[in-house]
Amino acid sequence: MTPSANSDMVFPHWNDKHGAVWGHQPVKLDHALHRLPLFTFEALADLIDHYPREHYSLIHMGGRGGRRFWREGDIAGMKGAEVIDWIRNGRMWLNLRNVNAVDRRYGALLDAAYQEVALRAPGAPMFDTKMGILISSPLAQVYYHADLPGQALWQIHGKKRLYVYPRSAPFLRPEDLENIALFGVEVDMPYHDWYDEFAQVFDLDAGDMAHWPLNAPHRVENLDCLNVSVTTEHWTRDIVRRHKVNVANGLLRTAIGHTPRSRAITGPGYWTKAAMQAVMRRTRWISRQRAQRREIAFRLDPQTRGGIIELGTPAE
Ligand SMILES: [Fe+2]
């Protein structure tokens, strides 16, 4: 799989319009990943069967219009085909994070996809790319949130609706990005129904891919069918610098109550913040904050299709 400038392996209908708006505007275009053998349900079941515990997240979330919650669980040794069946009959979301690192076939595909993007939308070099596979229940949703790296969403099976919001206040505030950078919890951002009046809405079918400007808040609603999607992320030098500023500004705001005035990613102020956040990372203050906010609250119930078993509060 060696893509060239003329390759249509990943994007069969990319045109100049897509290259011109890439990274600047939310955009939807078609892709060919959903036809690959790597994404049949049999292949996905086999992948789950061998997936390392530390690289997946199982999320249980609230229904539409009901109480909003988001908590993590465990597939508890169930077979991959059963896990997919439980998701089809429940209200869950399995994220096979880092699939590119876990299985090099997906890693090769990720590399090919980003090579093709780089050829078609030339810009700053992209690195530390990651791929995740999301298997999610009918009517499941991903709450309003923002991500720190560059992101794209590739629909493989099923249908979902993507809402992309402006990346300015009130939709996105500096403290929102700082909290994500410090605590790694993306879904605590304030959200009101009327935000949707300002969203761009994309209906994603199998074979559709969406990309949006860095940090743009978004949320996702599945239609009434099992969904399989791929998320990809990437970093550039400037995205890394923005992340360091978010960490440093978050520390200033959270730890000493100072409201940061600059988000510059060059100059002496930037380098002071880069050094400060590096020191705090070494003290492991940040990783301790994250650990306290991630607990396993449930596991799949092998007796009840789509069911879960609540777990008690785990020991520290
Ligand atoms: Fe996201």
mmCIF file of C-alpha atoms and ligand atoms in Angstrom:
data_model
loop_
_atom_site.group_PDB
_atom_site.id
_atom_site.type_symbol
_atom_site.label_atom_id
_atom_site.label_comp_id
_atom_site.label_asym_id
_atom_site.label_seq_id
_atom_site.Cartn_x
_atom_site.Cartn_y
_atom_site.Cartn_z
ATOM 1 C CA MET A 1 0.000 0.000 0.000
ATOM 2 C CA THR A 2 2.059 2.891 -1.263
ATOM 3 C CA PRO A 3 -0.128 5.865 -2.126
ATOM 4 C CA SER A 4 1.028 8.412 -4.660
ATOM 5 C CA ALA A 5 -0.230 11.846 -5.667
ATOM 6 C CA ASN A 6 -2.590 10.088 -8.071
ATOM 7 C CA SER A 7 -3.760 7.499 -5.611
ATOM 8 C CA ASP A 8 -7.451 7.284 -4.867
ATOM 9 C CA MET A 9 -6.996 4.523 -2.309
ATOM 10 C CA VAL A 10 -8.241 6.584 0.640
ATOM 11 C CA PHE A 11 -10.084 9.522 -0.953
ATOM 12 C CA PRO A 12 -11.693 8.524 -4.258
ATOM 13 C CA HIS A 13 -13.198 11.956 -4.942
ATOM 14 C CA TRP A 14 -10.867 14.498 -3.325
ATOM 15 C CA ASN A 15 -10.749 17.735 -5.309
ATOM 16 C CA ASP A 16 -9.082 21.146 -5.018
ATOM 17 C CA LYS A 17 -11.968 22.507 -2.980
ATOM 18 C CA HIS A 18 -11.204 20.030 -0.193
ATOM 19 C CA GLY A 19 -7.524 20.945 -0.172
ATOM 20 C CA ALA A 20 -8.335 24.666 0.004
ATOM 21 C CA VAL A 21 -10.574 24.418 3.076
ATOM 22 C CA TRP A 22 -8.757 21.568 4.854
ATOM 23 C CA GLY A 23 -8.172 22.563 8.485
ATOM 24 C CA HIS A 24 -9.932 25.911 8.027
ATOM 25 C CA GLN A 25 -13.559 24.865 7.686
ATOM 26 C CA PRO A 26 -15.540 21.808 8.736
ATOM 27 C CA VAL A 27 -15.612 19.551 5.686
ATOM 28 C CA LYS A 28 -17.193 16.246 4.691
ATOM 29 C CA LEU A 29 -15.836 14.076 1.901
ATOM 30 C CA ASP A 30 -15.939 10.438 0.920
ATOM 31 C CA HIS A 31 -13.360 7.784 1.717
ATOM 32 C CA ALA A 32 -12.842 4.111 0.906
ATOM 33 C CA LEU A 33 -11.823 2.615 4.282
ATOM 34 C CA HIS A 34 -15.225 1.057 4.968
ATOM 35 C CA ARG A 35 -14.710 -1.420 2.113
ATOM 36 C CA LEU A 36 -11.478 -2.846 3.530
ATOM 37 C CA PRO A 37 -11.391 -6.369 5.047
ATOM 38 C CA LEU A 38 -9.935 -4.818 8.225
ATOM 39 C CA PHE A 39 -13.352 -3.366 9.030
ATOM 40 C CA THR A 40 -15.710 -6.301 8.594
ATOM 41 C CA PHE A 41 -17.507 -7.291 11.790
ATOM 42 C CA GLU A 42 -15.559 -10.562 11.777
ATOM 43 C CA ALA A 43 -12.264 -8.683 11.656
ATOM 44 C CA LEU A 44 -13.420 -6.309 14.408
ATOM 45 C CA ALA A 45 -14.545 -9.207 16.629
ATOM 46 C CA ASP A 46 -11.151 -10.830 16.192
ATOM 47 C CA LEU A 47 -9.465 -7.528 17.018
ATOM 48 C CA ILE A 48 -11.450 -7.209 20.279
ATOM 49 C CA ASP A 49 -10.560 -10.806 21.196
ATOM 50 C CA HIS A 50 -6.909 -9.845 21.311
ATOM 51 C CA TYR A 51 -7.142 -6.225 22.435
ATOM 52 C CA PRO A 52 -4.943 -5.215 25.421
ATOM 53 C CA ARG A 53 -6.941 -3.895 28.389
ATOM 54 C CA GLU A 54 -4.894 -0.730 28.716
ATOM 55 C CA HIS A 55 -5.730 0.341 25.172
ATOM 56 C CA TYR A 56 -9.523 0.277 25.172
ATOM 57 C CA SER A 57 -12.245 2.312 26.852
ATOM 58 C CA LEU A 58 -15.815 1.098 27.291
ATOM 59 C CA ILE A 59 -18.179 3.989 27.953
ATOM 60 C CA HIS A 60 -21.781 3.917 29.178
ATOM 61 C CA MET A 61 -23.674 7.110 28.516
ATOM 62 C CA GLY A 62 -27.095 8.629 29.150
ATOM 63 C CA GLY A 63 -29.959 8.611 26.658
ATOM 64 C CA ARG A 64 -31.227 11.579 24.686
ATOM 65 C CA GLY A 65 -32.896 14.202 26.829
ATOM 66 C CA GLY A 66 -32.196 12.246 30.011
ATOM 67 C CA ARG A 67 -29.646 12.683 32.734
ATOM 68 C CA ARG A 68 -26.205 13.309 31.327
ATOM 69 C CA PHE A 69 -23.544 10.858 32.492
ATOM 70 C CA TRP A 70 -20.421 9.239 31.149
ATOM 71 C CA ARG A 71 -18.561 6.468 32.897
ATOM 72 C CA GLU A 72 -16.082 3.750 32.120
ATOM 73 C CA GLY A 73 -16.445 -0.030 32.184
ATOM 74 C CA ASP A 74 -14.805 -3.357 31.362
ATOM 75 C CA ILE A 75 -15.735 -6.008 28.775
ATOM 76 C CA ALA A 76 -14.908 -8.614 31.456
ATOM 77 C CA GLY A 77 -13.431 -11.288 29.212
ATOM 78 C CA MET A 78 -16.343 -11.577 26.795
ATOM 79 C CA LYS A 79 -15.679 -12.608 23.198
ATOM 80 C CA GLY A 80 -15.417 -9.904 20.561
ATOM 81 C CA ALA A 81 -18.529 -11.024 18.671
ATOM 82 C CA GLU A 82 -20.503 -10.921 21.930
ATOM 83 C CA VAL A 83 -19.168 -7.502 22.821
ATOM 84 C CA ILE A 84 -20.359 -6.164 19.459
ATOM 85 C CA ASP A 85 -23.751 -7.831 20.019
ATOM 86 C CA TRP A 86 -23.988 -6.319 23.529
ATOM 87 C CA ILE A 87 -23.212 -2.884 22.102
ATOM 88 C CA ARG A 88 -25.845 -3.414 19.407
ATOM 89 C CA ASN A 89 -28.401 -4.033 22.177
ATOM 90 C CA GLY A 90 -27.189 -1.580 24.826
ATOM 91 C CA ARG A 91 -26.236 2.061 25.233
ATOM 92 C CA MET A 92 -22.477 1.891 25.059
ATOM 93 C CA TRP A 93 -19.425 2.935 23.205
ATOM 94 C CA LEU A 94 -16.219 0.895 22.821
ATOM 95 C CA ASN A 95 -13.128 2.845 21.856
ATOM 96 C CA LEU A 96 -10.235 0.687 20.631
ATOM 97 C CA ARG A 97 -7.634 3.363 21.245
ATOM 98 C CA ASN A 98 -4.200 3.221 19.625
ATOM 99 C CA VAL A 99 -5.271 0.488 17.216
ATOM 100 C CA ASN A 100 -2.411 1.586 14.961
ATOM 101 C CA ALA A 101 0.069 0.610 17.700
ATOM 102 C CA VAL A 102 -1.753 -2.564 18.775
ATOM 103 C CA ASP A 103 -2.054 -4.018 15.251
ATOM 104 C CA ARG A 104 0.390 -2.924 12.560
ATOM 105 C CA ARG A 105 -2.097 -3.575 9.734
ATOM 106 C CA TYR A 106 -4.143 -0.630 11.015
ATOM 107 C CA GLY A 107 -0.936 1.313 11.571
ATOM 108 C CA ALA A 108 -0.010 0.878 7.894
ATOM 109 C CA LEU A 109 -3.460 2.067 6.902
ATOM 110 C CA LEU A 110 -3.172 5.132 9.141
ATOM 111 C CA ASP A 111 0.205 5.981 7.616
ATOM 112 C CA ALA A 112 -1.214 5.619 4.108
ATOM 113 C CA ALA A 113 -4.196 7.844 4.967
ATOM 114 C CA TYR A 114 -2.028 10.621 6.391
ATOM 115 C CA GLN A 115 0.417 10.397 3.493
ATOM 116 C CA GLU A 116 -2.496 10.932 1.186
ATOM 117 C CA VAL A 117 -3.736 13.914 3.228
ATOM 118 C CA ALA A 118 -0.223 15.400 3.243
ATOM 119 C CA LEU A 119 0.000 15.051 -0.537
ATOM 120 C CA ARG A 120 -3.402 16.578 -1.141
ATOM 121 C CA ALA A 121 -3.435 19.322 1.530
ATOM 122 C CA PRO A 122 0.216 20.333 1.985
ATOM 123 C CA GLY A 123 0.969 22.021 5.303
ATOM 124 C CA ALA A 124 3.014 21.648 8.473
ATOM 125 C CA PRO A 125 4.420 18.124 8.965
ATOM 126 C CA MET A 126 2.018 15.907 10.923
ATOM 127 C CA PHE A 127 3.330 13.377 13.461
ATOM 128 C CA ASP A 128 2.283 11.213 16.422
ATOM 129 C CA THR A 129 -0.735 10.109 14.411
ATOM 130 C CA LYS A 130 -3.182 7.769 16.133
ATOM 131 C CA MET A 131 -6.181 5.736 15.060
ATOM 132 C CA GLY A 132 -9.070 4.583 17.219
ATOM 133 C CA ILE A 133 -12.022 2.398 16.275
ATOM 134 C CA LEU A 134 -15.343 3.315 17.894
ATOM 135 C CA ILE A 135 -18.119 0.745 18.071
ATOM 136 C CA SER A 136 -21.250 2.365 19.463
ATOM 137 C CA SER A 137 -24.881 1.526 20.178
ATOM 138 C CA PRO A 138 -27.978 2.648 18.303
ATOM 139 C CA LEU A 139 -28.958 6.154 19.514
ATOM 140 C CA ALA A 140 -25.716 6.482 21.491
ATOM 141 C CA GLN A 141 -24.200 9.924 21.681
ATOM 142 C CA VAL A 142 -20.900 11.566 22.321
ATOM 143 C CA TYR A 143 -21.468 14.697 24.372
ATOM 144 C CA TYR A 144 -20.330 18.154 23.432
ATOM 145 C CA HIS A 145 -16.554 18.352 23.742
ATOM 146 C CA ALA A 146 -13.320 19.516 22.118
ATOM 147 C CA ASP A 147 -10.091 17.653 21.357
ATOM 148 C CA LEU A 148 -6.532 18.944 21.637
ATOM 149 C CA PRO A 149 -4.930 17.266 18.577
ATOM 150 C CA GLY A 150 -6.078 17.594 14.990
ATOM 151 C CA GLN A 151 -8.947 15.152 14.409
ATOM 152 C CA ALA A 152 -10.980 13.425 11.739
ATOM 153 C CA LEU A 153 -13.986 11.089 11.939
ATOM 154 C CA TRP A 154 -14.419 8.312 9.381
ATOM 155 C CA GLN A 155 -17.756 6.503 9.212
ATOM 156 C CA ILE A 156 -17.405 2.739 8.569
ATOM 157 C CA HIS A 157 -20.809 1.165 9.355
ATOM 158 C CA GLY A 158 -24.144 2.751 10.327
ATOM 159 C CA LYS A 159 -25.198 6.393 10.368
ATOM 160 C CA LYS A 160 -24.512 9.279 12.703
ATOM 161 C CA ARG A 161 -25.072 13.012 12.872
ATOM 162 C CA LEU A 162 -22.130 15.287 13.640
ATOM 163 C CA TYR A 163 -22.542 18.827 14.996
ATOM 164 C CA VAL A 164 -19.501 21.117 14.712
ATOM 165 C CA TYR A 165 -19.552 24.445 16.607
ATOM 166 C CA PRO A 166 -17.525 27.678 16.360
ATOM 167 C CA ARG A 167 -14.246 27.606 18.260
ATOM 168 C CA SER A 168 -14.796 30.900 20.070
ATOM 169 C CA ALA A 169 -16.656 31.938 23.245
ATOM 170 C CA PRO A 170 -19.188 31.004 24.426
ATOM 171 C CA PHE A 171 -18.781 27.702 22.579
ATOM 172 C CA LEU A 172 -15.121 27.324 23.477
ATOM 173 C CA ARG A 173 -13.266 29.262 26.207
ATOM 174 C CA PRO A 174 -9.551 29.095 27.031
ATOM 175 C CA GLU A 175 -10.307 27.409 30.367
ATOM 176 C CA ASP A 176 -12.111 24.589 28.540
ATOM 177 C CA LEU A 177 -8.948 23.680 26.631
ATOM 178 C CA GLU A 178 -6.861 24.073 29.787
ATOM 179 C CA ASN A 179 -9.078 21.645 31.703
ATOM 180 C CA ILE A 180 -8.821 19.083 28.918
ATOM 181 C CA ALA A 181 -5.050 19.484 28.828
ATOM 182 C CA LEU A 182 -4.752 19.099 32.616
ATOM 183 C CA PHE A 183 -7.381 16.497 33.425
ATOM 184 C CA GLY A 184 -8.023 14.665 30.154
ATOM 185 C CA VAL A 185 -11.795 14.823 30.666
ATOM 186 C CA GLU A 186 -13.251 16.287 27.511
ATOM 187 C CA VAL A 187 -16.954 16.168 28.248
ATOM 188 C CA ASP A 188 -17.286 18.642 31.127
ATOM 189 C CA MET A 189 -17.673 21.619 28.820
ATOM 190 C CA PRO A 190 -20.773 23.792 29.275
ATOM 191 C CA TYR A 191 -23.391 23.157 26.594
ATOM 192 C CA HIS A 192 -26.863 24.583 25.891
ATOM 193 C CA ASP A 193 -29.390 23.335 23.346
ATOM 194 C CA TRP A 194 -29.351 26.705 21.583
ATOM 195 C CA TYR A 195 -25.702 26.166 20.658
ATOM 196 C CA ASP A 196 -27.080 23.927 17.897
ATOM 197 C CA GLU A 197 -28.414 27.017 16.080
ATOM 198 C CA PHE A 198 -24.774 27.917 15.438
ATOM 199 C CA ALA A 199 -23.547 24.444 14.499
ATOM 200 C CA GLN A 200 -22.740 22.994 11.123
ATOM 201 C CA VAL A 201 -24.487 19.630 10.882
ATOM 202 C CA PHE A 202 -23.209 16.664 8.876
ATOM 203 C CA ASP A 203 -24.996 13.359 8.328
ATOM 204 C CA LEU A 204 -22.326 10.689 8.049
ATOM 205 C CA ASP A 205 -22.985 7.443 6.191
ATOM 206 C CA ALA A 206 -20.567 4.577 5.671
ATOM 207 C CA GLY A 207 -17.853 6.012 3.419
ATOM 208 C CA ASP A 208 -18.133 9.611 4.699
ATOM 209 C CA MET A 209 -15.298 11.350 6.523
ATOM 210 C CA ALA A 210 -15.393 14.668 8.421
ATOM 211 C CA HIS A 211 -12.536 16.948 9.416
ATOM 212 C CA TRP A 212 -12.827 20.266 11.294
ATOM 213 C CA PRO A 213 -10.596 23.105 12.449
ATOM 214 C CA LEU A 214 -8.356 22.454 15.454
ATOM 215 C CA ASN A 215 -10.217 22.396 18.802
ATOM 216 C CA ALA A 216 -13.645 23.077 17.237
ATOM 217 C CA PRO A 217 -16.245 21.755 19.734
ATOM 218 C CA HIS A 218 -18.422 18.974 18.406
ATOM 219 C CA ARG A 219 -20.879 16.308 19.442
ATOM 220 C CA VAL A 220 -22.250 13.186 17.766
ATOM 221 C CA GLU A 221 -25.624 11.417 17.760
ATOM 222 C CA ASN A 222 -25.990 7.932 16.357
ATOM 223 C CA LEU A 223 -29.119 7.173 14.406
ATOM 224 C CA ASP A 224 -31.043 4.035 15.406
ATOM 225 C CA CYS A 225 -28.388 1.546 14.269
ATOM 226 C CA LEU A 226 -25.092 0.061 15.394
ATOM 227 C CA ASN A 227 -22.232 2.366 14.422
ATOM 228 C CA VAL A 228 -18.592 1.713 13.652
ATOM 229 C CA SER A 229 -16.379 4.746 13.124
ATOM 230 C CA VAL A 230 -12.687 5.479 12.993
ATOM 231 C CA THR A 231 -11.138 8.518 14.635
ATOM 232 C CA THR A 232 -7.718 9.708 13.625
ATOM 233 C CA GLU A 233 -5.608 12.359 15.282
ATOM 234 C CA HIS A 234 -2.377 14.124 14.518
ATOM 235 C CA TRP A 235 -0.023 16.715 15.969
ATOM 236 C CA THR A 236 2.067 19.439 14.374
ATOM 237 C CA ARG A 237 4.736 21.604 15.984
ATOM 238 C CA ASP A 238 2.220 24.409 16.553
ATOM 239 C CA ILE A 239 -0.404 22.036 17.989
ATOM 240 C CA VAL A 240 2.190 20.732 20.470
ATOM 241 C CA ARG A 241 3.030 24.307 21.480
ATOM 242 C CA ARG A 242 -0.655 25.132 21.959
ATOM 243 C CA HIS A 243 -0.952 22.086 24.177
ATOM 244 C CA LYS A 244 1.967 23.207 26.362
ATOM 245 C CA VAL A 245 0.408 26.656 26.707
ATOM 246 C CA ASN A 246 -2.915 25.065 27.682
ATOM 247 C CA VAL A 247 -1.185 23.005 30.380
ATOM 248 C CA ALA A 248 0.783 25.987 31.715
ATOM 249 C CA ASN A 249 -2.182 28.378 31.626
ATOM 250 C CA GLY A 250 -4.355 25.738 33.282
ATOM 251 C CA LEU A 251 -1.807 25.353 36.068
ATOM 252 C CA LEU A 252 -1.677 29.119 36.563
ATOM 253 C CA ARG A 253 -5.476 29.319 36.711
ATOM 254 C CA THR A 254 -6.118 26.155 38.754
ATOM 255 C CA ALA A 255 -3.144 26.011 41.108
ATOM 256 C CA ILE A 256 -2.535 29.673 41.903
ATOM 257 C CA GLY A 257 -5.732 31.417 40.752
ATOM 258 C CA HIS A 258 -4.046 33.564 38.134
ATOM 259 C CA THR A 259 -5.980 34.361 34.935
ATOM 260 C CA PRO A 260 -3.566 33.911 32.008
ATOM 261 C CA ARG A 261 -3.693 36.722 29.460
ATOM 262 C CA SER A 262 -1.592 35.244 26.661
ATOM 263 C CA ARG A 263 -1.944 32.137 24.516
ATOM 264 C CA ALA A 264 1.122 32.979 22.397
ATOM 265 C CA ILE A 265 3.103 30.021 21.060
ATOM 266 C CA THR A 266 6.290 32.012 20.386
ATOM 267 C CA GLY A 267 8.469 34.439 22.382
ATOM 268 C CA PRO A 268 9.810 34.469 25.965
ATOM 269 C CA GLY A 269 6.380 34.004 27.576
ATOM 270 C CA TYR A 270 5.856 30.832 25.596
ATOM 271 C CA TRP A 271 9.248 29.376 26.562
ATOM 272 C CA THR A 272 8.673 30.139 30.247
ATOM 273 C CA LYS A 273 5.364 28.268 30.086
ATOM 274 C CA ALA A 274 6.916 25.387 28.150
ATOM 275 C CA ALA A 275 9.531 24.997 30.901
ATOM 276 C CA MET A 276 6.949 25.310 33.682
ATOM 277 C CA GLN A 277 4.617 22.668 32.309
ATOM 278 C CA ALA A 278 7.591 20.319 31.770
ATOM 279 C CA VAL A 279 8.512 20.618 35.472
ATOM 280 C CA MET A 280 4.932 19.941 36.564
ATOM 281 C CA ARG A 281 4.719 16.908 34.296
ATOM 282 C CA ARG A 282 7.818 15.473 35.949
ATOM 283 C CA THR A 283 6.264 15.900 39.406
ATOM 284 C CA ARG A 284 3.403 13.695 38.134
ATOM 285 C CA TRP A 285 0.882 16.159 39.571
ATOM 286 C CA ILE A 286 -0.997 16.051 36.277
ATOM 287 C CA SER A 287 -1.115 12.242 35.980
ATOM 288 C CA ARG A 288 -2.361 11.994 39.591
ATOM 289 C CA GLN A 289 -5.194 14.404 38.766
ATOM 290 C CA ARG A 290 -6.117 12.251 35.782
ATOM 291 C CA ALA A 291 -6.046 8.987 37.714
ATOM 292 C CA GLN A 292 -8.475 10.377 40.266
ATOM 293 C CA ARG A 293 -10.977 11.190 37.546
ATOM 294 C CA ARG A 294 -11.010 7.810 35.762
ATOM 295 C CA GLU A 295 -12.621 4.882 37.546
ATOM 296 C CA ILE A 296 -14.123 1.637 36.246
ATOM 297 C CA ALA A 297 -17.809 1.790 37.223
ATOM 298 C CA PHE A 298 -19.341 -1.245 35.441
ATOM 299 C CA ARG A 299 -18.679 -4.386 33.434
ATOM 300 C CA LEU A 300 -20.668 -6.182 30.753
ATOM 301 C CA ASP A 301 -23.228 -8.675 32.077
ATOM 302 C CA PRO A 302 -22.641 -12.024 30.313
ATOM 303 C CA GLN A 303 -26.179 -13.189 31.259
ATOM 304 C CA THR A 304 -28.130 -10.284 29.752
ATOM 305 C CA ARG A 305 -27.776 -9.228 26.129
ATOM 306 C CA GLY A 306 -26.842 -5.539 26.149
ATOM 307 C CA GLY A 307 -26.751 -5.513 29.970
ATOM 308 C CA ILE A 308 -24.174 -4.240 32.426
ATOM 309 C CA ILE A 309 -23.302 -4.953 36.056
ATOM 310 C CA GLU A 310 -22.651 -2.031 38.365
ATOM 311 C CA LEU A 311 -19.417 -2.173 40.334
ATOM 312 C CA GLY A 312 -18.842 -0.720 43.772
ATOM 313 C CA THR A 313 -16.464 2.159 44.312
ATOM 314 C CA PRO A 314 -13.047 0.692 43.547
ATOM 315 C CA ALA A 315 -10.256 0.849 46.085
ATOM 316 C CA GLU A 316 -7.595 3.486 45.528
HETATM 317 FE FE FE B 1 -13.933 14.414 19.461
#
